[in-house]
Amino acid sequence: MASNTKVRVTVTLQPSGKSSVLIVQTFDDLLRQCSSKFRVKARRIFFPTTAEELLTDLTGVSNDTKLIVTCGDTYTLGNPPTSAKPRSTSDPSSVPIQIIANRTLVEETAVDQLKNVAKIYAHVKHIWGMTNYFSNQCNPFDNCIGMPDLHQGQSTPIGCVVATEPCVVYPELIGSDIGCGMSFVRTSLRLVYEDDERRLTKWTKQLQGLDEYLPKESLDHFLQSELEWPTPVAKVNTEHSENEQLGTIGAGNHFVELQRIEELYDEKHEQLSKDFLYLLVHSGSRSLGEKYLREFGKGTVETRGLEKGTDAYETYMNKHDEACAWAKRNRALIAQRFLACLGDSISGQCLVDIWHNNVVLKELSSDKSQVHLHRKGAAPSDKGLVVIPGSRGTHSYLVEPIEANQESSGYSLAHGAGRAMSRSKARQYFSEKYPDIDRLKITESLDSHVVCDDKQLLFEEHPQAYKTIDAVIDDLVEAKLIRVVAKMRPLITYKTRLIHHE
């Protein structure tokens, strides 16, 4: 289509299903209008009948063409093509889906997405979801139990672990934010009591400049420096254009939170103390991971897997590992910048750093077979202590996985509370409920401070837009997957001072 020709298209946002008719002239114009209309960051466009991606121009697009827009994930056809050979529900080789919980509710659409993964990815062996799906419900699979924070994603759900045969890796089952995870850091800052409002207000005002990009020379040095976080972190290539984002939090549900330990249930961990404050950093590889998904997550159902031993597999795994290292360094630099604002020159001691978007080759203890474990919004249970946060207005928990039961949950745990309300619904509901936006700068339940200058993000990330973290923890305890070590209370939650550069 010529660049000076306008065309009328109908776009549908996935997974919300919201549609709109737009008049567009270029591919970039289409993305901009979708972002404005749906109030999201539109990143990818697909033809709904073939799932083929529209990449750089509007070739093949004519008046009244229907298109699918997503925020980064690949669009998957609702019904897999016949060549994908979906597994029959009566076939004894059907992929078992386990969902490990009894208290936490979930949208049926998230469960449907989980079932769809089993149908269309040929080398999937087992799926562990993280939500509530009762055994007395209609179940087309042989094994469906439960776990707590599954919720709907673009094409695959968030809060699941998918085991595939060791011969293949599926980038889509990891997602765009490769290496996203959490760091739990002990600071040198002393406990702030609830009545020390003046000190918290002062600290909140001191948190400035965290959204600004740092000089390239400083970033290059940090990417190539030695780093223990809490174990040695690989060095990262200094030539990525995305490196300018290093040390910044990102949008969505990413945050930095200053916390105090409210309850300490296990005294054996000497680095845990009620006398000091702790920092929880949630961020990932920013647009670096997204670039790798766009590069390797293309193709049809039959071709999107990367076979072990091929150049594509080796290249992707190298870039995956680098994105994971980048994300870990990103969390370390974010923590340093945050604590420097508060006058903590020591920069903190990292006690826990975990990825919850990645893939690992794992040997199962039951039969010694190997699988690729794809985690998309799932914390590892075989790497020591794990932090499971709630929302900005609820507690977070430090837990110890129970080693004997790790395989029963795919060597994984819930990575948070999980969304109970879509972003669009949260924006609509809470904008009407809170016409005075400043009321959301102090959480209602815990009186903690919130730093967020993006009012839409304040609505989207409202505590009531998330599931109940206490129910998630109770489900994991009852399933004998964890022991609770500590309960943390938020003091300051930092989201953004500025609209992000993305």
Short mmCIF file of C-alpha atoms in Angstrom, two decimals:
data_model
loop_
_atom_site.label_atom_id
_atom_site.label_comp_id
_atom_site.label_asym_id
_atom_site.label_seq_id
_atom_site.Cartn_x
_atom_site.Cartn_y
_atom_site.Cartn_z
CA MET A 1 0.00 0.00 0.00
CA ALA A 2 1.39 3.43 -0.86
CA SER A 3 2.47 5.52 2.09
CA ASN A 4 0.13 8.37 1.14
CA THR A 5 -2.94 6.09 1.00
CA LYS A 6 -5.22 5.76 3.99
CA VAL A 7 -7.06 2.56 4.78
CA ARG A 8 -9.91 1.67 7.12
CA VAL A 9 -9.26 -1.34 9.38
CA THR A 10 -10.99 -3.02 12.31
CA VAL A 11 -8.56 -3.83 15.12
CA THR A 12 -9.24 -6.10 18.09
CA LEU A 13 -7.09 -6.01 21.22
CA GLN A 14 -6.16 -9.40 22.63
CA PRO A 15 -6.90 -10.74 25.19
CA SER A 16 -9.54 -8.13 26.16
CA GLY A 17 -11.52 -8.50 22.92
CA LYS A 18 -12.13 -4.74 22.63
CA SER A 19 -12.48 -3.59 18.99
CA SER A 20 -12.31 -0.31 17.11
CA VAL A 21 -12.40 0.98 13.53
CA LEU A 22 -9.35 3.10 12.60
CA ILE A 23 -8.26 5.09 9.56
CA VAL A 24 -4.49 4.60 9.20
CA GLN A 25 -1.75 5.47 6.73
CA THR A 26 1.38 3.62 7.86
CA PHE A 27 2.33 0.74 10.13
CA ASP A 28 3.68 3.12 12.78
CA ASP A 29 0.48 5.15 12.54
CA LEU A 30 -1.49 1.94 13.15
CA LEU A 31 0.51 1.16 16.30
CA ARG A 32 0.15 4.72 17.60
CA GLN A 33 -3.60 4.79 17.07
CA CYS A 34 -4.04 1.36 18.69
CA SER A 35 -2.02 2.50 21.71
CA SER A 36 -4.10 5.65 22.04
CA LYS A 37 -7.46 3.98 21.49
CA PHE A 38 -6.94 1.03 23.84
CA ARG A 39 -4.69 2.91 26.33
CA VAL A 40 -1.98 0.25 26.13
CA LYS A 41 1.42 -0.01 24.48
CA ALA A 42 0.50 -1.72 21.20
CA ARG A 43 3.51 -3.62 19.88
CA ARG A 44 2.45 -6.34 17.42
CA ILE A 45 -0.23 -6.72 14.70
CA PHE A 46 -1.55 -10.00 13.26
CA PHE A 47 -4.05 -11.22 10.67
CA PRO A 48 -6.70 -13.13 12.66
CA THR A 49 -7.38 -15.88 10.13
CA THR A 50 -3.75 -16.97 9.67
CA ALA A 51 -1.98 -15.54 12.75
CA GLU A 52 0.61 -14.12 10.32
CA GLU A 53 2.34 -11.07 11.77
CA LEU A 54 2.26 -7.66 10.08
CA LEU A 55 5.83 -6.47 10.55
CA THR A 56 6.86 -3.18 8.93
CA ASP A 57 4.26 -1.88 6.48
CA LEU A 58 0.62 -2.30 5.48
CA THR A 59 1.23 -4.59 2.52
CA GLY A 60 -1.78 -6.85 2.09
CA VAL A 61 -4.05 -4.56 4.10
CA SER A 62 -7.09 -3.17 2.30
CA ASN A 63 -10.25 -1.40 3.42
CA ASP A 64 -12.21 -3.29 6.10
CA THR A 65 -9.37 -5.70 6.84
CA LYS A 66 -9.62 -7.18 10.33
CA LEU A 67 -6.49 -7.19 12.46
CA ILE A 68 -5.41 -8.38 15.92
CA VAL A 69 -3.24 -6.15 18.12
CA THR A 70 -1.28 -7.35 21.18
CA CYS A 71 1.05 -5.74 23.71
CA GLY A 72 3.97 -7.99 22.75
CA ASP A 73 2.94 -11.63 22.83
CA THR A 74 2.31 -13.67 19.71
CA TYR A 75 -1.33 -14.08 18.67
CA THR A 76 -2.41 -17.73 18.75
CA LEU A 77 -5.40 -18.99 16.81
CA GLY A 78 -8.28 -19.98 19.06
CA ASN A 79 -8.64 -23.27 17.20
CA PRO A 80 -5.33 -24.83 16.15
CA PRO A 81 -4.93 -25.68 12.45
CA THR A 82 -5.43 -29.29 11.51
CA SER A 83 -1.73 -29.65 10.78
CA ALA A 84 -1.02 -28.97 14.45
CA LYS A 85 -2.64 -32.32 15.34
CA PRO A 86 -4.31 -31.32 18.62
CA ARG A 87 -4.37 -34.09 21.17
CA SER A 88 -7.65 -35.87 21.69
CA THR A 89 -9.10 -35.57 25.18
CA SER A 90 -9.76 -39.31 25.11
CA ASP A 91 -6.18 -40.08 24.15
CA PRO A 92 -4.31 -41.55 27.16
CA SER A 93 -1.24 -39.58 26.07
CA SER A 94 -3.07 -36.29 26.62
CA VAL A 95 -0.89 -33.77 28.43
CA PRO A 96 -1.73 -33.64 32.16
CA ILE A 97 -2.47 -30.19 33.56
CA GLN A 98 -2.00 -29.66 37.28
CA ILE A 99 -3.39 -26.60 39.05
CA ILE A 100 -2.57 -26.61 42.73
CA ALA A 101 -4.98 -24.58 44.89
CA ASN A 102 -8.41 -24.51 46.46
CA ARG A 103 -8.93 -20.93 47.63
CA THR A 104 -7.90 -18.64 44.78
CA LEU A 105 -10.39 -17.99 42.00
CA VAL A 106 -9.47 -17.65 38.33
CA GLU A 107 -11.05 -16.70 35.05
CA GLU A 108 -12.09 -19.66 32.94
CA THR A 109 -10.35 -17.94 30.01
CA ALA A 110 -6.97 -18.45 31.74
CA VAL A 111 -7.67 -22.15 32.17
CA ASP A 112 -8.73 -22.32 28.51
CA GLN A 113 -5.42 -20.74 27.52
CA LEU A 114 -3.61 -23.37 29.56
CA LYS A 115 -5.51 -26.15 27.78
CA ASN A 116 -4.72 -24.53 24.44
CA VAL A 117 -1.00 -24.74 25.21
CA ALA A 118 -1.37 -28.49 25.62
CA LYS A 119 -3.16 -28.74 22.30
CA ILE A 120 -0.99 -26.70 19.98
CA TYR A 121 2.61 -27.18 21.22
CA ALA A 122 3.59 -30.61 19.97
CA HIS A 123 6.39 -31.43 22.42
CA VAL A 124 4.68 -30.45 25.68
CA LYS A 125 4.83 -33.20 28.32
CA HIS A 126 3.28 -31.60 31.40
CA ILE A 127 1.79 -28.28 32.48
CA TRP A 128 1.61 -26.85 35.98
CA GLY A 129 -0.76 -23.92 36.28
CA MET A 130 -1.00 -21.64 39.27
CA THR A 131 -4.61 -21.04 40.11
CA ASN A 132 -7.77 -22.59 41.46
CA TYR A 133 -9.54 -25.21 39.34
CA PHE A 134 -11.66 -27.58 41.38
CA SER A 135 -11.70 -31.30 40.64
CA ASN A 136 -15.49 -31.38 40.48
CA GLN A 137 -15.50 -29.05 37.50
CA CYS A 138 -15.67 -30.34 33.94
CA ASN A 139 -12.14 -31.48 33.14
CA PRO A 140 -11.06 -32.74 29.72
CA PHE A 141 -7.67 -33.84 31.00
CA ASP A 142 -6.72 -36.75 33.21
CA ASN A 143 -4.96 -34.73 35.88
CA CYS A 144 -6.07 -31.25 37.01
CA ILE A 145 -5.42 -30.19 40.60
CA GLY A 146 -4.43 -26.55 41.29
CA MET A 147 -1.90 -23.66 42.26
CA PRO A 148 -2.59 -19.99 43.03
CA ASP A 149 -1.85 -17.08 40.63
CA LEU A 150 -2.70 -18.04 37.05
CA HIS A 151 -4.31 -15.28 35.02
CA GLN A 152 -4.98 -14.52 31.39
CA GLY A 153 -2.16 -13.39 29.12
CA GLN A 154 -2.08 -12.43 25.46
CA SER A 155 -1.82 -15.91 23.96
CA THR A 156 -0.54 -18.01 26.85
CA PRO A 157 -1.45 -17.50 30.52
CA ILE A 158 0.77 -15.86 33.13
CA GLY A 159 1.55 -18.02 36.15
CA CYS A 160 2.35 -21.38 34.59
CA VAL A 161 5.18 -23.85 34.09
CA VAL A 162 5.34 -25.92 30.92
CA ALA A 163 7.61 -28.96 30.61
CA THR A 164 8.60 -29.94 27.08
CA GLU A 165 10.72 -32.75 25.75
CA PRO A 166 14.42 -31.84 25.98
CA CYS A 167 14.67 -31.58 22.20
CA VAL A 168 12.82 -28.27 21.90
CA VAL A 169 12.36 -24.80 23.42
CA TYR A 170 9.37 -22.52 22.76
CA PRO A 171 10.24 -18.80 23.21
CA GLU A 172 6.54 -17.89 23.43
CA LEU A 173 6.18 -19.97 26.60
CA ILE A 174 8.72 -17.67 28.30
CA GLY A 175 7.35 -14.41 26.95
CA SER A 176 8.86 -11.05 26.11
CA ASP A 177 10.34 -10.07 29.49
CA ILE A 178 13.05 -12.73 29.64
CA GLY A 179 14.73 -12.77 33.03
CA CYS A 180 12.04 -10.77 34.80
CA GLY A 181 12.19 -11.54 38.50
CA MET A 182 12.74 -10.19 41.99
CA SER A 183 15.61 -9.17 44.22
CA PHE A 184 15.26 -9.07 48.01
CA VAL A 185 17.89 -6.82 49.57
CA ARG A 186 18.87 -6.10 53.16
CA THR A 187 19.68 -2.41 53.62
CA SER A 188 21.60 -0.57 56.32
CA LEU A 189 18.53 1.55 57.03
CA ARG A 190 16.99 1.10 60.45
CA LEU A 191 13.37 0.28 61.17
CA VAL A 192 10.78 2.98 60.63
CA TYR A 193 7.92 2.79 63.10
CA GLU A 194 4.39 3.41 61.93
CA ASP A 195 4.28 6.77 63.74
CA ASP A 196 7.46 8.02 61.99
CA GLU A 197 5.42 9.60 59.18
CA ARG A 198 7.82 12.52 58.84
CA ARG A 199 10.73 10.25 57.92
CA LEU A 200 8.75 8.31 55.34
CA THR A 201 7.48 11.54 53.76
CA LYS A 202 11.05 12.84 53.56
CA TRP A 203 12.30 9.66 51.93
CA THR A 204 9.46 9.69 49.43
CA LYS A 205 10.46 13.20 48.30
CA GLN A 206 14.12 12.12 48.02
CA LEU A 207 13.28 9.43 45.44
CA GLN A 208 14.10 11.50 42.36
CA GLY A 209 15.70 10.70 39.01
CA LEU A 210 15.10 6.96 39.05
CA ASP A 211 13.38 7.07 35.66
CA GLU A 212 16.23 8.93 33.97
CA TYR A 213 18.76 7.13 31.78
CA LEU A 214 22.33 7.02 33.04
CA PRO A 215 25.42 7.99 30.97
CA LYS A 216 26.59 5.30 28.55
CA GLU A 217 30.05 5.20 30.09
CA SER A 218 28.62 4.35 33.50
CA LEU A 219 26.37 1.66 32.05
CA ASP A 220 29.16 0.08 30.01
CA HIS A 221 31.32 -0.13 33.12
CA PHE A 222 28.51 -1.69 35.16
CA LEU A 223 27.72 -4.26 32.45
CA GLN A 224 31.36 -5.40 32.38
CA SER A 225 32.09 -5.19 36.10
CA GLU A 226 32.21 -8.06 38.58
CA LEU A 227 28.86 -8.44 40.35
CA GLU A 228 27.64 -10.74 43.12
CA TRP A 229 23.85 -10.66 43.22
CA PRO A 230 23.87 -12.73 45.42
CA THR A 231 26.01 -15.09 43.31
CA PRO A 232 28.29 -14.09 40.39
CA VAL A 233 26.42 -12.54 37.44
CA ALA A 234 27.67 -12.87 33.87
CA LYS A 235 28.96 -9.79 32.05
CA VAL A 236 26.82 -8.34 29.27
CA ASN A 237 27.65 -6.99 25.80
CA THR A 238 27.89 -3.19 25.87
CA GLU A 239 26.69 -2.77 22.26
CA HIS A 240 22.95 -3.39 22.75
CA SER A 241 20.92 -0.26 22.00
CA GLU A 242 18.58 -1.36 24.81
CA ASN A 243 21.38 -0.88 27.36
CA GLU A 244 20.30 2.73 27.82
CA GLN A 245 17.32 1.39 29.81
CA LEU A 246 19.57 -0.35 32.36
CA GLY A 247 18.82 0.77 35.90
CA THR A 248 15.20 1.75 35.17
CA ILE A 249 12.17 -0.12 36.46
CA GLY A 250 9.81 -0.31 33.49
CA ALA A 251 6.05 -0.08 33.34
CA GLY A 252 3.18 -2.42 34.18
CA ASN A 253 3.49 -4.28 37.47
CA HIS A 254 7.20 -3.57 37.97
CA PHE A 255 8.15 -1.72 41.15
CA VAL A 256 10.66 -1.09 43.93
CA GLU A 257 9.36 -1.36 47.47
CA LEU A 258 10.92 -0.46 50.80
CA GLN A 259 9.72 -2.96 53.40
CA ARG A 260 10.00 -3.89 57.05
CA ILE A 261 9.73 -7.41 58.45
CA GLU A 262 6.49 -7.45 60.41
CA GLU A 263 6.60 -11.11 61.42
CA LEU A 264 9.66 -13.37 61.52
CA TYR A 265 8.61 -17.00 61.84
CA ASP A 266 12.00 -18.66 61.42
CA GLU A 267 15.00 -17.32 63.35
CA LYS A 268 17.63 -19.53 61.67
CA HIS A 269 18.30 -17.03 58.85
CA GLU A 270 20.84 -14.65 60.38
CA GLN A 271 20.43 -11.94 57.72
CA LEU A 272 16.78 -11.45 58.62
CA SER A 273 16.06 -8.93 61.35
CA LYS A 274 13.15 -6.77 62.41
CA ASP A 275 15.65 -3.99 63.15
CA PHE A 276 16.54 -3.29 59.51
CA LEU A 277 14.62 -2.37 56.37
CA TYR A 278 14.56 -4.41 53.18
CA LEU A 279 14.15 -3.63 49.50
CA LEU A 280 12.14 -5.67 47.01
CA VAL A 281 12.91 -4.98 43.34
CA HIS A 282 10.68 -6.35 40.59
CA SER A 283 11.92 -5.76 37.05
CA GLY A 284 13.32 -7.58 34.04
CA SER A 285 15.19 -7.19 30.76
CA ARG A 286 13.04 -4.28 29.52
CA SER A 287 12.91 -4.15 25.69
CA LEU A 288 15.94 -6.45 25.25
CA GLY A 289 13.87 -9.54 26.03
CA GLU A 290 11.06 -8.25 23.84
CA LYS A 291 13.47 -7.94 20.91
CA TYR A 292 14.52 -11.57 21.32
CA LEU A 293 10.93 -12.79 21.42
CA ARG A 294 10.16 -10.89 18.22
CA GLU A 295 13.23 -12.44 16.61
CA PHE A 296 12.65 -16.04 17.68
CA GLY A 297 8.94 -16.31 18.52
CA LYS A 298 7.69 -16.02 14.95
CA GLY A 299 6.24 -18.66 12.69
CA THR A 300 3.40 -21.14 12.62
CA VAL A 301 2.53 -23.69 15.26
CA GLU A 302 4.68 -26.24 13.47
CA THR A 303 7.80 -24.06 13.17
CA ARG A 304 7.93 -21.84 16.25
CA GLY A 305 9.77 -24.41 18.40
CA LEU A 306 13.57 -24.26 18.42
CA GLU A 307 15.09 -27.73 18.16
CA LYS A 308 18.09 -28.52 20.32
CA GLY A 309 21.25 -28.87 18.25
CA THR A 310 20.23 -26.29 15.66
CA ASP A 311 21.89 -22.91 15.19
CA ALA A 312 18.59 -21.19 16.04
CA TYR A 313 18.38 -23.02 19.39
CA GLU A 314 21.98 -22.23 20.33
CA THR A 315 21.63 -18.58 19.32
CA TYR A 316 18.36 -18.13 21.22
CA MET A 317 19.65 -19.83 24.38
CA ASN A 318 22.76 -17.63 24.38
CA LYS A 319 20.60 -14.52 24.01
CA HIS A 320 18.14 -15.84 26.61
CA ASP A 321 20.98 -16.30 29.10
CA GLU A 322 22.34 -12.84 28.37
CA ALA A 323 18.88 -11.30 28.83
CA CYS A 324 18.63 -13.09 32.19
CA ALA A 325 22.02 -11.68 33.23
CA TRP A 326 20.97 -8.23 31.97
CA ALA A 327 17.78 -8.41 34.04
CA LYS A 328 19.70 -9.38 37.17
CA ARG A 329 22.15 -6.51 36.66
CA ASN A 330 19.19 -4.22 36.05
CA ARG A 331 17.69 -5.11 39.45
CA ALA A 332 21.06 -4.60 41.13
CA LEU A 333 21.49 -1.13 39.60
CA ILE A 334 17.90 -0.16 40.43
CA ALA A 335 18.51 -1.11 44.06
CA GLN A 336 21.73 0.90 44.17
CA ARG A 337 20.04 3.99 42.72
CA PHE A 338 17.04 3.72 45.06
CA LEU A 339 19.16 3.33 48.19
CA ALA A 340 21.50 6.12 47.13
CA CYS A 341 18.50 8.47 47.10
CA LEU A 342 17.88 7.53 50.74
CA GLY A 343 21.51 7.95 51.75
CA ASP A 344 22.37 4.25 52.01
CA SER A 345 25.83 4.27 50.45
CA ILE A 346 26.39 0.57 51.17
CA SER A 347 23.84 -0.27 48.40
CA GLY A 348 22.46 -3.24 50.27
CA GLN A 349 23.16 -6.96 50.51
CA CYS A 350 21.17 -9.09 48.08
CA LEU A 351 19.76 -12.13 49.87
CA VAL A 352 17.52 -13.49 47.13
CA ASP A 353 17.38 -12.97 43.37
CA ILE A 354 15.12 -15.18 41.26
CA TRP A 355 13.96 -15.24 37.66
CA HIS A 356 10.32 -16.06 37.00
CA ASN A 357 10.40 -15.74 33.18
CA ASN A 358 12.98 -18.18 31.80
CA VAL A 359 13.68 -21.71 30.60
CA VAL A 360 15.97 -24.31 32.17
CA LEU A 361 16.94 -27.88 31.33
CA LYS A 362 15.91 -29.94 34.36
CA GLU A 363 16.30 -33.58 35.34
CA LEU A 364 13.17 -34.89 37.05
CA SER A 365 13.85 -36.77 40.26
CA SER A 366 11.08 -39.32 39.67
CA ASP A 367 12.44 -40.99 36.53
CA LYS A 368 15.72 -39.14 35.81
CA SER A 369 14.34 -37.91 32.48
CA GLN A 370 15.17 -34.42 31.26
CA VAL A 371 12.71 -31.69 30.31
CA HIS A 372 12.87 -28.04 29.40
CA LEU A 373 10.97 -26.16 32.11
CA HIS A 374 9.45 -22.98 30.64
CA ARG A 375 8.42 -20.56 33.38
CA LYS A 376 6.16 -17.63 32.54
CA GLY A 377 5.32 -15.87 35.79
CA ALA A 378 6.47 -18.68 38.08
CA ALA A 379 9.18 -18.62 40.75
CA PRO A 380 11.68 -21.49 41.00
CA SER A 381 11.37 -23.72 44.07
CA ASP A 382 14.82 -25.30 43.64
CA LYS A 383 16.95 -22.17 44.17
CA GLY A 384 16.51 -21.48 47.88
CA LEU A 385 14.32 -18.83 49.48
CA VAL A 386 11.60 -17.16 47.38
CA VAL A 387 9.79 -13.84 47.80
CA ILE A 388 6.08 -13.90 46.87
CA PRO A 389 4.67 -10.34 46.83
CA GLY A 390 1.07 -9.25 47.00
CA SER A 391 0.27 -5.77 45.72
CA ARG A 392 1.27 -2.28 46.78
CA GLY A 393 -1.37 -2.37 49.52
CA THR A 394 -0.73 -5.84 50.93
CA HIS A 395 2.03 -7.83 52.58
CA SER A 396 4.73 -9.83 50.84
CA TYR A 397 6.06 -13.17 52.06
CA LEU A 398 9.49 -14.75 52.20
CA VAL A 399 9.09 -18.52 51.94
CA GLU A 400 11.23 -21.64 51.99
CA PRO A 401 10.32 -24.34 49.45
CA ILE A 402 9.85 -27.87 50.77
CA GLU A 403 12.37 -29.90 48.81
CA ALA A 404 10.56 -33.25 49.00
CA ASN A 405 7.53 -31.91 47.12
CA GLN A 406 9.21 -29.76 44.47
CA GLU A 407 8.55 -31.99 41.48
CA SER A 408 4.81 -32.08 42.21
CA SER A 409 4.64 -28.38 41.28
CA GLY A 410 7.13 -28.37 38.43
CA TYR A 411 9.94 -27.16 40.70
CA SER A 412 8.06 -23.87 40.83
CA LEU A 413 5.83 -21.67 42.97
CA ALA A 414 3.44 -18.78 42.49
CA HIS A 415 5.35 -15.58 41.76
CA GLY A 416 2.77 -13.21 43.25
CA ALA A 417 -0.92 -12.68 43.81
CA GLY A 418 -1.92 -12.60 40.13
CA ARG A 419 -4.39 -10.19 38.59
CA ALA A 420 -8.06 -10.48 39.52
CA MET A 421 -9.13 -7.64 37.24
CA SER A 422 -7.97 -6.67 33.76
CA ARG A 423 -6.11 -3.40 33.35
CA SER A 424 -8.89 -1.85 31.30
CA LYS A 425 -11.52 -2.82 33.86
CA ALA A 426 -9.35 -1.54 36.71
CA ARG A 427 -8.86 1.82 34.97
CA GLN A 428 -12.58 2.24 34.45
CA TYR A 429 -13.67 1.07 37.90
CA PHE A 430 -11.10 2.86 40.05
CA SER A 431 -11.11 6.10 38.07
CA GLU A 432 -14.83 6.37 38.88
CA LYS A 433 -14.33 5.32 42.50
CA TYR A 434 -11.38 7.66 43.16
CA PRO A 435 -11.94 11.04 41.41
CA ASP A 436 -9.36 12.42 43.87
CA ILE A 437 -6.24 10.68 42.58
CA ASP A 438 -4.16 11.74 45.60
CA ARG A 439 -6.11 9.30 47.74
CA LEU A 440 -4.23 6.50 45.98
CA LYS A 441 -0.83 7.88 46.99
CA ILE A 442 -1.36 6.38 50.47
CA THR A 443 -2.60 2.79 50.57
CA GLU A 444 -5.87 2.44 52.46
CA SER A 445 -5.06 -0.80 54.27
CA LEU A 446 -1.47 -0.25 55.47
CA ASP A 447 -0.92 3.53 55.18
CA SER A 448 2.17 3.00 53.07
CA HIS A 449 3.34 5.61 50.57
CA VAL A 450 3.03 5.19 46.79
CA VAL A 451 5.15 7.11 44.29
CA CYS A 452 3.45 7.03 40.89
CA ASP A 453 2.87 10.05 38.64
CA ASP A 454 1.04 7.99 36.01
CA LYS A 455 -2.59 8.10 37.15
CA GLN A 456 -3.67 5.33 34.76
CA LEU A 457 -1.04 3.07 36.30
CA LEU A 458 -2.32 3.95 39.77
CA PHE A 459 -5.74 2.65 38.75
CA GLU A 460 -4.38 -0.43 36.98
CA GLU A 461 -2.21 -1.44 39.92
CA HIS A 462 -4.77 -0.82 42.65
CA PRO A 463 -4.51 -3.54 45.34
CA GLN A 464 -8.07 -4.66 44.64
CA ALA A 465 -7.10 -5.41 41.03
CA TYR A 466 -5.09 -8.33 42.42
CA LYS A 467 -6.03 -11.59 44.06
CA THR A 468 -5.65 -12.05 47.81
CA ILE A 469 -2.02 -12.87 48.60
CA ASP A 470 -2.92 -14.53 51.91
CA ALA A 471 -5.08 -17.05 50.04
CA VAL A 472 -2.21 -17.75 47.62
CA ILE A 473 0.17 -18.40 50.52
CA ASP A 474 -2.38 -20.56 52.36
CA ASP A 475 -2.85 -22.69 49.24
CA LEU A 476 0.89 -23.26 48.90
CA VAL A 477 1.20 -24.14 52.58
CA GLU A 478 -1.72 -26.57 52.45
CA ALA A 479 -0.21 -28.20 49.37
CA LYS A 480 2.97 -28.72 51.45
CA LEU A 481 5.06 -26.75 48.97
CA ILE A 482 6.40 -24.02 51.30
CA ARG A 483 7.16 -22.94 54.83
CA VAL A 484 6.65 -19.25 55.56
CA VAL A 485 9.82 -17.57 56.85
CA ALA A 486 8.80 -13.90 57.14
CA LYS A 487 5.95 -11.49 56.45
CA MET A 488 6.91 -8.06 55.10
CA ARG A 489 4.96 -4.82 55.29
CA PRO A 490 5.33 -2.15 52.57
CA LEU A 491 6.49 1.33 53.59
CA ILE A 492 7.16 2.99 50.21
CA THR A 493 6.22 1.58 46.81
CA TYR A 494 7.90 3.30 43.86
CA LYS A 495 6.43 2.99 40.35
CA THR A 496 7.39 6.08 38.32
CA ARG A 497 7.94 9.81 38.56
CA LEU A 498 7.64 10.17 34.80
CA ILE A 499 5.94 8.54 31.85
CA HIS A 500 8.42 5.89 30.74
CA HIS A 501 10.67 6.25 27.71
CA GLU A 502 9.23 3.12 26.06
#
